[in-house]
Amino acid sequence: MKLQVAILPGDGIGPEVTRQAVAVLQTVADVCGHDFQFESHRIGGTAIEQDGTPLPERTLSACLESDAVLLGAVGARKYDHCTGAMRPEAGLLALRQALGGFANLRPVQAYDAIADCSPLREDVVRGADILIVRELLGGLYFAQPRALDQNGLSAYNTMRYSVEEIERVAHVAFREARTRRKHVTSVDKANVLETSQLWRRTVTETAKQYPDVKLEHALVDSFAMQMITTPARYDVVLTENLFGDILSDEASVICGSLGMLASASIGGPVALYEPVHGSAPDIAGRGVANPFGAIQSAALLLRYSAGLIEEAEKIQESVQRTLARGLVTADLAGRRKRLPSGTDAVGEAVVETVADLLRSQMAYHAV
Ligand code: NAD
Ligand code: IPM
Ligand code: MN
């Protein structure tokens, strides 16, 4: 299979983890005889430095011409004081909007091999397998009007959702639930916000087309608590943009580290894959970043943009085998106090494992 992938390493640890994800994809291509073409482009702070904008025209057009986009992370401390379009994050938001992926899938799986890495009790996290479906192109992130008032003494953003925006992401959540445990928890703040009241009504209405899927509603404040006290209770969690942003970082605690989480933004013409974490300026450049979130994003890319389900599953299996061998970065030392390996060593272990698994599968099919 031929696949053109735009690679946007970005800032901070972005390039460090993206390198490992690309190496895994290249290994899959080499072993299985696929033709994956990678082309790197600038985004975020790196692009502001070199091109004067966080999303250069060249980057955007290359992404739109690709079959899929794999991004590392954006963000750098030197832009913390900036507002508006000259922030690295503005480049990512503009890219998301241009690519049109309104459904951001963030799987949260507690792997047994690293159950001791969560600050939560092992018996609490074991078996947790949640898919957060975050609406990605609406709500407070994009609605107008928004501004910092000229006097600098007040500012406002607009929270807005249309029925159509809610329906389309709800359909994705219900369809995903059908492939899983057929349960959707829709999270909102319907006791206060009109947007949430519309959200709840629309999700309830959409659910009628999926009578085999059980729907429950939850308020975001108590849900934030219940998600980490009883994570195994949840299957698909559907929510709006800002709640989904916050809840997914919180959910990473269930897995043991924010560095584990991957994401896929689907529904538009070109899907975007990126780890959930940011550029982690506190550890950037030291070769210690956890690459599993980026590698698992590459697995999602094969699944959703290439339909290469077996290859995607082999990447997932390799991640779990690598973790089971105790080969982890420092964020996953855990209560067992594993000796940390560097980003490259962990990535290389996944590469070797995925090559072995794919080769033995091919040998098995050839018999
Ligand atoms: P962050 O996710 O970068 O880091 C939070 C904490 O988690 C830090 O202590 C960091 O060291 C740790 N961490 C994150 N990823 C890790 C990994 N792969 N391995 C090991 N440890 C990891 O969040 P932040 O510090 O709040 O934000 C830093 C910058 O990243 C900001 O500019 C923010 O806007 C940006 N950001 C970008 C994205 C993105 O590009 N998708 C996502 C979130 C934040
Ligand atoms: C994420 C990030 C982004 C978001 C930022 C960097 C714009 O936090 O992908 O979770 O808020 O969506
Ligand atoms: Mn976030």
Tab-separated table of C-alpha atoms and ligand atoms in Angstrom:
chain	number	residue	atom	x	y	z
A	1	MET	CA	0.000	0.000	0.000
A	2	LYS	CA	1.146	3.524	-0.832
A	3	LEU	CA	0.726	6.183	1.848
A	4	GLN	CA	1.884	9.803	1.888
A	5	VAL	CA	2.344	11.020	5.473
A	6	ALA	CA	3.106	14.619	6.401
A	7	ILE	CA	5.314	14.722	9.503
A	8	LEU	CA	5.137	17.812	11.710
A	9	PRO	CA	7.635	17.306	14.572
A	10	GLY	CA	6.998	20.777	16.058
A	11	ASP	CA	8.588	21.977	19.285
A	12	GLY	CA	10.183	20.696	22.495
A	13	ILE	CA	9.943	16.914	22.779
A	14	GLY	CA	7.842	16.826	19.582
A	15	PRO	CA	10.796	15.944	17.301
A	16	GLU	CA	12.169	13.411	19.830
A	17	VAL	CA	8.965	11.345	20.029
A	18	THR	CA	7.950	11.793	16.388
A	19	ARG	CA	11.269	10.292	15.248
A	20	GLN	CA	10.414	7.083	17.076
A	21	ALA	CA	6.888	6.955	15.653
A	22	VAL	CA	8.224	7.395	12.103
A	23	ALA	CA	10.806	4.650	12.698
A	24	VAL	CA	8.004	2.292	13.703
A	25	LEU	CA	5.964	3.191	10.614
A	26	GLN	CA	9.023	2.752	8.381
A	27	THR	CA	9.612	-0.699	9.891
A	28	VAL	CA	6.017	-1.696	9.167
A	29	ALA	CA	6.482	-0.512	5.579
A	30	ASP	CA	9.801	-2.365	5.157
A	31	VAL	CA	8.593	-5.667	6.589
A	32	CYS	CA	5.164	-5.688	4.953
A	33	GLY	CA	6.234	-4.213	1.616
A	34	HIS	CA	4.217	-1.010	1.892
A	35	ASP	CA	5.366	2.241	0.340
A	36	PHE	CA	5.091	4.939	3.029
A	37	GLN	CA	6.456	8.343	2.020
A	38	PHE	CA	7.316	10.797	4.789
A	39	GLU	CA	7.825	14.518	4.323
A	40	SER	CA	8.634	16.766	7.289
A	41	HIS	CA	7.333	20.306	7.679
A	42	ARG	CA	7.532	23.056	10.256
A	43	ILE	CA	4.766	24.065	12.668
A	44	GLY	CA	4.516	25.956	15.962
A	45	GLY	CA	7.378	27.874	17.537
A	46	THR	CA	9.903	26.350	15.123
A	47	ALA	CA	7.865	27.737	12.228
A	48	ILE	CA	7.501	31.175	13.850
A	49	GLU	CA	11.315	31.324	14.093
A	50	GLN	CA	11.972	30.336	10.504
A	51	ASP	CA	8.879	31.403	8.576
A	52	GLY	CA	7.350	34.114	10.763
A	53	THR	CA	4.098	32.196	11.219
A	54	PRO	CA	3.114	29.109	13.277
A	55	LEU	CA	1.434	27.477	10.262
A	56	PRO	CA	3.344	28.224	7.044
A	57	GLU	CA	1.421	27.941	3.777
A	58	ARG	CA	3.801	25.197	2.627
A	59	THR	CA	3.064	23.101	5.701
A	60	LEU	CA	-0.672	23.478	5.294
A	61	SER	CA	-0.699	22.620	1.586
A	62	ALA	CA	1.571	19.593	2.163
A	63	CYS	CA	-0.835	18.353	4.863
A	64	LEU	CA	-3.870	18.824	2.647
A	65	GLU	CA	-2.141	16.838	-0.123
A	66	SER	CA	-1.193	13.969	2.196
A	67	ASP	CA	-3.113	10.843	3.179
A	68	ALA	CA	-2.499	11.542	6.861
A	69	VAL	CA	-0.649	13.941	9.164
A	70	LEU	CA	1.469	12.914	12.158
A	71	LEU	CA	2.309	15.717	14.583
A	72	GLY	CA	4.599	15.813	17.633
A	73	ALA	CA	3.741	18.826	19.777
A	74	VAL	CA	3.822	22.619	19.681
A	75	GLY	CA	4.578	25.196	22.332
A	76	ALA	CA	7.590	26.951	23.798
A	77	ARG	CA	8.070	29.052	26.904
A	78	LYS	CA	9.311	32.082	24.998
A	79	TYR	CA	5.818	32.534	23.517
A	80	ASP	CA	3.974	32.216	26.833
A	81	HIS	CA	3.388	35.987	27.006
A	82	CYS	CA	2.068	36.196	23.402
A	83	THR	CA	-1.581	36.350	22.455
A	84	GLY	CA	-3.555	35.496	19.333
A	85	ALA	CA	-2.102	34.255	16.065
A	86	MET	CA	1.561	34.516	17.030
A	87	ARG	CA	1.421	31.656	19.514
A	88	PRO	CA	2.660	28.181	18.484
A	89	GLU	CA	-0.709	26.750	19.590
A	90	ALA	CA	-2.496	28.980	17.052
A	91	GLY	CA	-0.733	27.020	14.295
A	92	LEU	CA	-2.080	23.733	15.602
A	93	LEU	CA	-5.617	25.078	15.994
A	94	ALA	CA	-5.559	26.511	12.462
A	95	LEU	CA	-4.297	23.183	11.138
A	96	ARG	CA	-7.034	21.243	12.944
A	97	GLN	CA	-9.633	23.566	11.492
A	98	ALA	CA	-8.214	23.310	7.969
A	99	LEU	CA	-8.061	19.504	8.100
A	100	GLY	CA	-11.633	19.324	9.357
A	101	GLY	CA	-11.270	16.463	11.841
A	102	PHE	CA	-14.090	17.283	14.243
A	103	ALA	CA	-13.913	14.036	16.240
A	104	ASN	CA	-10.808	13.664	18.371
A	105	LEU	CA	-10.435	10.086	19.585
A	106	ARG	CA	-8.266	9.650	22.679
A	107	PRO	CA	-8.023	6.036	23.831
A	108	VAL	CA	-7.138	5.559	27.490
A	109	GLN	CA	-6.095	2.021	28.274
A	110	ALA	CA	-4.549	0.885	31.548
A	111	TYR	CA	-1.977	-1.730	30.601
A	112	ASP	CA	-1.428	-4.402	33.252
A	113	ALA	CA	2.346	-4.219	32.754
A	114	ILE	CA	2.434	-0.653	34.083
A	115	ALA	CA	-0.527	-0.699	36.478
A	116	ASP	CA	1.868	0.258	39.289
A	117	CYS	CA	2.828	3.486	37.471
A	118	SER	CA	-0.444	5.191	38.227
A	119	PRO	CA	-0.684	7.025	41.538
A	120	LEU	CA	-4.117	5.378	41.742
A	121	ARG	CA	-4.412	1.938	43.336
A	122	GLU	CA	-3.684	-0.937	40.941
A	123	ASP	CA	-7.064	-2.560	41.576
A	124	VAL	CA	-8.713	0.742	40.609
A	125	VAL	CA	-6.967	1.142	37.242
A	126	ARG	CA	-6.812	-2.502	36.132
A	127	GLY	CA	-9.170	-3.210	33.237
A	128	ALA	CA	-9.808	0.452	32.468
A	129	ASP	CA	-10.366	0.934	28.745
A	130	ILE	CA	-11.956	4.250	27.841
A	131	LEU	CA	-12.302	5.986	24.498
A	132	ILE	CA	-12.682	9.732	24.924
A	133	VAL	CA	-14.406	11.281	21.920
A	134	ARG	CA	-13.675	14.974	22.153
A	135	GLU	CA	-15.444	17.466	19.871
A	136	LEU	CA	-12.506	19.340	18.362
A	137	LEU	CA	-13.653	22.200	16.150
A	138	GLY	CA	-16.316	23.989	18.161
A	139	GLY	CA	-17.080	25.498	21.542
A	140	LEU	CA	-14.865	27.996	23.310
A	141	TYR	CA	-11.861	27.215	21.122
A	142	PHE	CA	-13.280	28.613	17.907
A	143	ALA	CA	-16.561	30.492	18.392
A	144	GLN	CA	-16.675	34.231	17.749
A	145	PRO	CA	-16.687	36.840	19.146
A	146	ARG	CA	-13.599	36.555	21.313
A	147	ALA	CA	-11.197	39.249	22.392
A	148	LEU	CA	-8.994	40.773	24.988
A	149	ASP	CA	-10.525	44.214	25.502
A	150	GLN	CA	-8.338	47.136	24.476
A	151	ASN	CA	-7.958	48.421	28.017
A	152	GLY	CA	-6.507	45.026	28.924
A	153	LEU	CA	-8.839	44.815	31.903
A	154	SER	CA	-11.357	42.334	30.556
A	155	ALA	CA	-11.579	39.571	27.981
A	156	TYR	CA	-14.220	37.235	26.629
A	157	ASN	CA	-14.690	34.034	24.660
A	158	THR	CA	-17.857	32.589	23.222
A	159	MET	CA	-19.161	29.115	23.940
A	160	ARG	CA	-21.329	28.109	20.985
A	161	TYR	CA	-22.501	24.804	19.555
A	162	SER	CA	-24.918	24.005	16.765
A	163	VAL	CA	-27.076	20.895	16.557
A	164	GLU	CA	-25.133	19.851	13.475
A	165	GLU	CA	-21.763	20.090	15.256
A	166	ILE	CA	-23.058	17.993	18.145
A	167	GLU	CA	-24.790	15.419	15.941
A	168	ARG	CA	-21.777	14.664	13.787
A	169	VAL	CA	-19.463	13.961	16.708
A	170	ALA	CA	-22.185	12.019	18.544
A	171	HIS	CA	-22.519	9.712	15.526
A	172	VAL	CA	-18.783	8.987	15.716
A	173	ALA	CA	-19.085	8.161	19.431
A	174	PHE	CA	-22.048	5.814	18.908
A	175	ARG	CA	-20.376	4.086	15.952
A	176	GLU	CA	-17.183	3.588	17.974
A	177	ALA	CA	-19.248	2.256	20.895
A	178	ARG	CA	-20.726	-0.391	18.605
A	179	THR	CA	-17.239	-1.801	18.069
A	180	ARG	CA	-16.616	-1.829	21.829
A	181	ARG	CA	-18.798	-2.394	24.925
A	182	LYS	CA	-21.782	-0.434	23.526
A	183	HIS	CA	-21.900	2.192	26.213
A	184	VAL	CA	-21.646	5.975	25.808
A	185	THR	CA	-21.299	8.462	28.662
A	186	SER	CA	-22.005	11.978	27.424
A	187	VAL	CA	-20.374	14.568	29.652
A	188	ASP	CA	-21.683	18.124	29.894
A	189	LYS	CA	-22.614	20.929	32.290
A	190	ALA	CA	-26.335	20.943	31.530
A	191	ASN	CA	-27.224	22.181	35.003
A	192	VAL	CA	-25.704	25.568	34.086
A	193	LEU	CA	-24.865	26.026	30.393
A	194	GLU	CA	-27.309	26.408	27.497
A	195	THR	CA	-24.720	24.883	25.146
A	196	SER	CA	-24.748	21.807	27.375
A	197	GLN	CA	-28.536	21.672	27.409
A	198	LEU	CA	-28.483	21.660	23.615
A	199	TRP	CA	-25.682	19.074	23.745
A	200	ARG	CA	-27.679	16.752	26.006
A	201	ARG	CA	-30.879	17.054	23.972
A	202	THR	CA	-29.066	16.461	20.682
A	203	VAL	CA	-27.069	13.463	21.953
A	204	THR	CA	-30.274	11.933	23.382
A	205	GLU	CA	-31.996	12.419	20.033
A	206	THR	CA	-29.045	10.950	18.070
A	207	ALA	CA	-28.943	7.942	20.420
A	208	LYS	CA	-32.363	6.830	19.097
A	209	GLN	CA	-30.572	5.693	15.926
A	210	TYR	CA	-28.402	3.381	18.058
A	211	PRO	CA	-30.869	1.417	20.215
A	212	ASP	CA	-28.200	-1.235	20.855
A	213	VAL	CA	-25.944	1.338	22.563
A	214	LYS	CA	-26.661	2.402	26.142
A	215	LEU	CA	-26.427	6.158	26.730
A	216	GLU	CA	-25.943	7.882	30.059
A	217	HIS	CA	-25.395	11.562	30.795
A	218	ALA	CA	-23.023	12.914	33.419
A	219	LEU	CA	-22.134	16.348	34.714
A	220	VAL	CA	-18.503	17.191	34.115
A	221	ASP	CA	-17.567	18.070	37.689
A	222	SER	CA	-18.677	14.834	39.316
A	223	PHE	CA	-17.635	12.865	36.228
A	224	ALA	CA	-14.057	14.136	36.620
A	225	MET	CA	-14.086	12.511	40.045
A	226	GLN	CA	-15.832	9.291	39.029
A	227	MET	CA	-13.580	8.744	36.019
A	228	ILE	CA	-10.550	8.302	38.246
A	229	THR	CA	-12.276	6.562	41.145
A	230	THR	CA	-14.043	3.960	38.958
A	231	PRO	CA	-12.376	4.148	35.515
A	232	ALA	CA	-13.225	0.561	34.531
A	233	ARG	CA	-16.926	1.485	34.591
A	234	TYR	CA	-16.652	3.632	31.443
A	235	ASP	CA	-16.486	2.763	27.759
A	236	VAL	CA	-16.934	5.677	25.315
A	237	VAL	CA	-16.911	9.164	26.820
A	238	LEU	CA	-18.356	11.825	24.530
A	239	THR	CA	-17.772	15.460	25.364
A	240	GLU	CA	-17.241	18.978	24.052
A	241	ASN	CA	-13.922	20.579	23.213
A	242	LEU	CA	-12.681	22.137	26.463
A	243	PHE	CA	-14.059	19.435	28.769
A	244	GLY	CA	-12.418	16.828	26.533
A	245	ASP	CA	-9.082	18.624	26.691
A	246	ILE	CA	-9.087	18.671	30.472
A	247	LEU	CA	-10.584	15.226	31.034
A	248	SER	CA	-8.076	13.538	28.731
A	249	ASP	CA	-5.038	14.852	30.622
A	250	GLU	CA	-6.751	13.769	33.838
A	251	ALA	CA	-7.480	10.335	32.343
A	252	SER	CA	-3.802	9.852	31.538
A	253	VAL	CA	-3.274	9.330	35.267
A	254	ILE	CA	-5.135	6.028	34.853
A	255	CYS	CA	-2.491	4.868	32.334
A	256	GLY	CA	0.454	5.949	34.443
A	257	SER	CA	1.695	8.856	32.336
A	258	LEU	CA	0.520	11.600	30.021
A	259	GLY	CA	3.239	10.379	27.661
A	260	MET	CA	1.201	7.225	26.944
A	261	LEU	CA	-1.835	8.839	25.329
A	262	ALA	CA	-2.388	8.961	21.569
A	263	SER	CA	-5.037	10.676	19.494
A	264	ALA	CA	-6.694	10.688	16.097
A	265	SER	CA	-8.694	13.618	14.747
A	266	ILE	CA	-11.080	12.174	12.191
A	267	GLY	CA	-14.102	13.210	10.168
A	268	GLY	CA	-12.403	15.617	7.755
A	269	PRO	CA	-10.687	14.972	4.420
A	270	VAL	CA	-7.255	14.357	6.018
A	271	ALA	CA	-6.927	12.911	9.513
A	272	LEU	CA	-4.432	14.243	12.057
A	273	TYR	CA	-2.604	12.033	14.562
A	274	GLU	CA	-0.800	13.383	17.597
A	275	PRO	CA	0.047	12.383	21.133
A	276	VAL	CA	-2.146	14.084	23.738
A	277	HIS	CA	0.797	15.588	25.611
A	278	GLY	CA	2.468	18.900	24.834
A	279	SER	CA	6.022	19.984	24.067
A	280	ALA	CA	7.129	19.330	27.693
A	281	PRO	CA	9.722	22.139	27.853
A	282	ASP	CA	10.816	20.889	31.284
A	283	ILE	CA	12.348	17.725	29.773
A	284	ALA	CA	12.928	18.715	26.127
A	285	GLY	CA	16.316	17.990	24.561
A	286	ARG	CA	17.345	15.418	27.143
A	287	GLY	CA	16.306	12.271	25.301
A	288	VAL	CA	14.063	11.124	28.141
A	289	ALA	CA	10.576	11.758	26.722
A	290	ASN	CA	8.100	8.901	26.583
A	291	PRO	CA	7.547	8.042	22.892
A	292	PHE	CA	4.640	5.605	23.433
A	293	GLY	CA	1.953	8.266	22.912
A	294	ALA	CA	3.472	9.194	19.554
A	295	ILE	CA	4.000	5.537	18.589
A	296	GLN	CA	0.419	4.666	19.479
A	297	SER	CA	-0.692	7.659	17.395
A	298	ALA	CA	1.125	6.027	14.472
A	299	ALA	CA	-0.888	2.853	15.150
A	300	LEU	CA	-4.103	4.895	15.013
A	301	LEU	CA	-2.900	6.372	11.710
A	302	LEU	CA	-2.564	2.911	10.179
A	303	ARG	CA	-5.975	1.919	11.518
A	304	TYR	CA	-8.001	4.958	10.517
A	305	SER	CA	-6.191	6.392	7.492
A	306	ALA	CA	-4.867	3.209	5.879
A	307	GLY	CA	-7.200	0.457	7.081
A	308	LEU	CA	-4.101	-1.543	8.072
A	309	ILE	CA	-5.735	-3.072	11.134
A	310	GLU	CA	-3.348	-6.003	11.629
A	311	GLU	CA	-0.303	-3.752	11.377
A	312	ALA	CA	-1.873	-1.324	13.852
A	313	GLU	CA	-2.564	-4.172	16.245
A	314	LYS	CA	1.014	-5.404	15.968
A	315	ILE	CA	2.273	-1.937	16.954
A	316	GLN	CA	-0.045	-1.985	19.965
A	317	GLU	CA	1.151	-5.444	20.908
A	318	SER	CA	4.787	-4.328	20.578
A	319	VAL	CA	4.146	-1.397	22.903
A	320	GLN	CA	2.664	-3.727	25.504
A	321	ARG	CA	5.505	-6.251	25.142
A	322	THR	CA	8.102	-3.496	25.506
A	323	LEU	CA	6.368	-2.282	28.670
A	324	ALA	CA	6.187	-5.838	29.988
A	325	ARG	CA	9.963	-6.168	29.524
A	326	GLY	CA	10.337	-3.187	31.833
A	327	LEU	CA	11.740	-1.015	29.052
A	328	VAL	CA	10.291	2.363	29.936
A	329	THR	CA	11.188	6.035	30.155
A	330	ALA	CA	11.612	7.808	33.501
A	331	ASP	CA	7.948	8.877	33.765
A	332	LEU	CA	7.041	5.157	34.038
A	333	ALA	CA	9.461	4.093	36.766
A	334	GLY	CA	6.442	3.254	38.905
A	335	ARG	CA	6.257	1.720	42.338
A	336	ARG	CA	8.411	-1.113	41.021
A	337	LYS	CA	11.138	1.489	40.459
A	338	ARG	CA	12.138	0.322	36.986
A	339	LEU	CA	15.446	1.611	35.708
A	340	PRO	CA	14.616	4.242	33.093
A	341	SER	CA	15.716	3.925	29.464
A	342	GLY	CA	16.001	6.819	27.034
A	343	THR	CA	13.512	7.734	24.302
A	344	ASP	CA	15.638	6.146	21.587
A	345	ALA	CA	16.184	2.863	23.438
A	346	VAL	CA	12.471	2.476	24.081
A	347	GLY	CA	11.645	3.344	20.472
A	348	GLU	CA	14.235	0.866	19.172
A	349	ALA	CA	12.741	-1.884	21.336
A	350	VAL	CA	9.316	-1.252	19.806
A	351	VAL	CA	10.837	-1.252	16.308
A	352	GLU	CA	12.553	-4.615	16.888
A	353	THR	CA	9.449	-6.147	18.433
A	354	VAL	CA	7.115	-4.990	15.692
A	355	ALA	CA	9.507	-6.316	13.040
A	356	ASP	CA	9.619	-9.719	14.783
A	357	LEU	CA	5.845	-9.889	15.223
A	358	LEU	CA	5.134	-8.929	11.619
A	359	ARG	CA	7.737	-11.348	10.252
A	360	SER	CA	6.358	-14.271	12.218
A	361	GLN	CA	2.834	-13.398	11.179
A	362	MET	CA	3.903	-13.349	7.539
A	363	ALA	CA	5.713	-16.660	7.941
A	364	TYR	CA	2.552	-18.108	9.511
A	365	HIS	CA	0.368	-16.897	6.612
A	366	ALA	CA	2.880	-18.262	4.091
A	367	VAL	CA	2.579	-21.817	5.473
B	1	NAD	P1	2.877	19.067	28.643
B	1	NAD	O1	1.948	17.998	28.202
B	1	NAD	O2	3.875	19.530	27.671
B	1	NAD	O3	3.652	18.571	29.966
B	1	NAD	C1	2.992	18.318	31.202
B	1	NAD	C2	3.909	17.454	32.089
B	1	NAD	O4	3.940	16.120	31.562
B	1	NAD	C3	5.365	17.938	32.120
B	1	NAD	O5	5.895	17.715	33.382
B	1	NAD	C4	6.054	17.045	31.086
B	1	NAD	O6	7.409	16.821	31.322
B	1	NAD	C5	5.249	15.744	31.203
B	1	NAD	N1	5.191	15.047	29.907
B	1	NAD	C6	4.439	15.394	28.841
B	1	NAD	N2	4.671	14.560	27.824
B	1	NAD	C7	5.596	13.694	28.238
B	1	NAD	C8	6.262	12.593	27.628
B	1	NAD	N3	6.003	12.227	26.362
B	1	NAD	N4	7.180	11.917	28.356
B	1	NAD	C9	7.445	12.248	29.633
B	1	NAD	N5	6.847	13.272	30.276
B	1	NAD	C10	5.930	13.990	29.568
B	1	NAD	O7	1.952	20.262	29.160
B	1	NAD	P2	2.371	21.768	29.590
B	1	NAD	O8	3.681	21.747	30.279
B	1	NAD	O9	1.198	22.312	30.255
B	1	NAD	O10	2.542	22.525	28.198
B	1	NAD	C11	3.782	22.765	27.568
B	1	NAD	C12	3.521	23.353	26.189
B	1	NAD	O11	2.925	22.371	25.337
B	1	NAD	C13	2.577	24.547	26.194
B	1	NAD	O12	3.093	25.494	25.307
B	1	NAD	C14	1.265	23.970	25.676
B	1	NAD	O13	0.468	24.899	25.017
B	1	NAD	C15	1.775	22.932	24.723
B	1	NAD	N6	0.844	21.832	24.433
B	1	NAD	C16	0.831	21.360	23.152
B	1	NAD	C17	0.046	20.265	22.820
B	1	NAD	C18	0.079	19.783	21.406
B	1	NAD	O14	0.911	20.191	20.631
B	1	NAD	N7	-0.807	18.882	21.021
B	1	NAD	C19	-0.691	19.629	23.804
B	1	NAD	C20	-0.645	20.109	25.113
B	1	NAD	C21	0.138	21.212	25.430
B	2	IPM	C1	-4.309	19.257	23.237
B	2	IPM	C2	-3.655	20.586	23.535
B	2	IPM	C3	-4.208	21.657	22.605
B	2	IPM	C4	-5.689	21.824	22.904
B	2	IPM	C5	-3.508	23.013	22.654
B	2	IPM	C6	-2.019	22.910	22.513
B	2	IPM	C7	-4.041	23.941	21.606
B	2	IPM	O1	-3.806	20.920	24.876
B	2	IPM	O2	-4.231	18.787	22.090
B	2	IPM	O3	-4.876	18.644	24.137
B	2	IPM	O4	-6.054	22.555	23.832
B	2	IPM	O5	-6.489	21.207	22.189
B	3	MN	MN	-4.585	19.292	26.078
